[in-house]
DNA sequence: TACTGTAACATGCAAATGTATGGTATTGTC
DNA sequence: GACAATACCATACATTTGCATGTTACAGTA
């Protein structure tokens, strides 16, 4: 029977599988077969094997719908972090139950429930490229090390600052000369977690504004 | 045997399935079983059936890894955007096929294949809070409007700048006084896409450094 | 022609996986 | 206690689906 020039079909197979994977719906070998118009399962199968050899796909052996894109296979798993509009005093867990939305986060190491996101208010951290309206993704932990970017609760407010320990006191340092550090007794500060990522959603319309 | 108070476990089952689905890796019934610590497949199965009854999930009958989120064909969906180390001249598609990894992105509106991510080099955009090493998430499009933050190819380099049209010429403006704008004939600039999000991964260890 | 490599075909088997049958324990209600 | 409802368990069955075996067709090359 007739064939197709070298590599051409392979590219189409890859494109199909990639699109399906990126859409969150891994295809079966038979779905690849149908999509490409092959009359034998084996044909689709062979193309997939080749793509794996070439390193363009990763196969999960004997696993249904087991093909993945390299780099997204193991280790890196996506979870959803709740976006908290504000953190009510003493009720982080309650706030997590009623979020403003969810953000997909590449949770390497962190458990799903350990992450949340907060919207930054104020310009106190512009010195490290964190602007008002930015989202910080936070891993919950009760302690911090010097230099960590943390979310801490001071009174009823949750705030993003750089953490620094000074003897029995704690300094929450803004990264903007116009703001003064907050120095408190260690007992008066509750560390909610550590900032592991910063995001700025620009949206489909607006520009970046100088 | 013992049980768990009403609804509590169901929520965990749903959270697990939802996270997996949004991560692009639909779970099997047995994976749900293991993740929740059930000793019988049937238990996970029953929870899934309930979630379908409640309308929180949609089942694909007899389909492997067939559970879906209702309305997942539309609306906000998480997709994986390929992270491109660099963009070879004229071969964006080729670069997309061999990415450094993938980032989960909340793709509202954008098709899965339309998104990619680039790592920012240089300090030309620090004025808008984009630092060296930051990741920009880009939606592919061949045109831009004034003020848009774009990724453009000038010669063999892909660069992030603010777009501005000046008659038949195009200005690619850095957001840092130390850098000069690039002004070129419109034909000499290829717009690769528009920046829709900026990310900075701080990682588990290092702080933010002033 | 013969040989080699690639692309495709037809078909069967076995592992993975959804679904069903039936049973045990705990809680709450009457 | 009797009854119902819920949560869970143990196991069997049926479909889906990955993978293997073997074959045919075409192109290029010696």
PDB file of C-alpha atoms in Angstrom, chain A residues 22, chain B residues 79-84 99 101-105 112 115-117 137-138:
ATOM      1  CA  UNK A  22      -2.384  20.022  26.665  1.00  0.00           C
TER       2      UNK A  22
ATOM      3  CA  UNK B  79      -3.401  23.784  30.327  1.00  0.00           C
ATOM      4  CA  UNK B  80       0.308  23.167  30.153  1.00  0.00           C
ATOM      5  CA  UNK B  81       2.348  25.774  28.350  1.00  0.00           C
ATOM      6  CA  UNK B  82       5.749  24.728  26.993  1.00  0.00           C
ATOM      7  CA  UNK B  83       8.694  26.618  28.419  1.00  0.00           C
ATOM      8  CA  UNK B  84      11.045  27.635  25.632  1.00  0.00           C
ATOM      9  CA  UNK B  99      10.547  22.585  25.302  1.00  0.00           C
ATOM     10  CA  UNK B 101       9.391  21.877  30.482  1.00  0.00           C
ATOM     11  CA  UNK B 102       5.804  22.858  31.004  1.00  0.00           C
ATOM     12  CA  UNK B 103       3.962  25.327  33.196  1.00  0.00           C
ATOM     13  CA  UNK B 104       0.354  24.981  34.293  1.00  0.00           C
ATOM     14  CA  UNK B 105      -1.565  27.986  33.092  1.00  0.00           C
ATOM     15  CA  UNK B 112      -3.988  25.127  24.463  1.00  0.00           C
ATOM     16  CA  UNK B 115       0.420  29.484  24.819  1.00  0.00           C
ATOM     17  CA  UNK B 116       4.093  29.249  25.571  1.00  0.00           C
ATOM     18  CA  UNK B 117       6.465  30.565  28.198  1.00  0.00           C
ATOM     19  CA  UNK B 137       3.589  33.467  29.600  1.00  0.00           C
ATOM     20  CA  UNK B 138       2.770  34.400  26.054  1.00  0.00           C
TER      21      UNK B 138
END
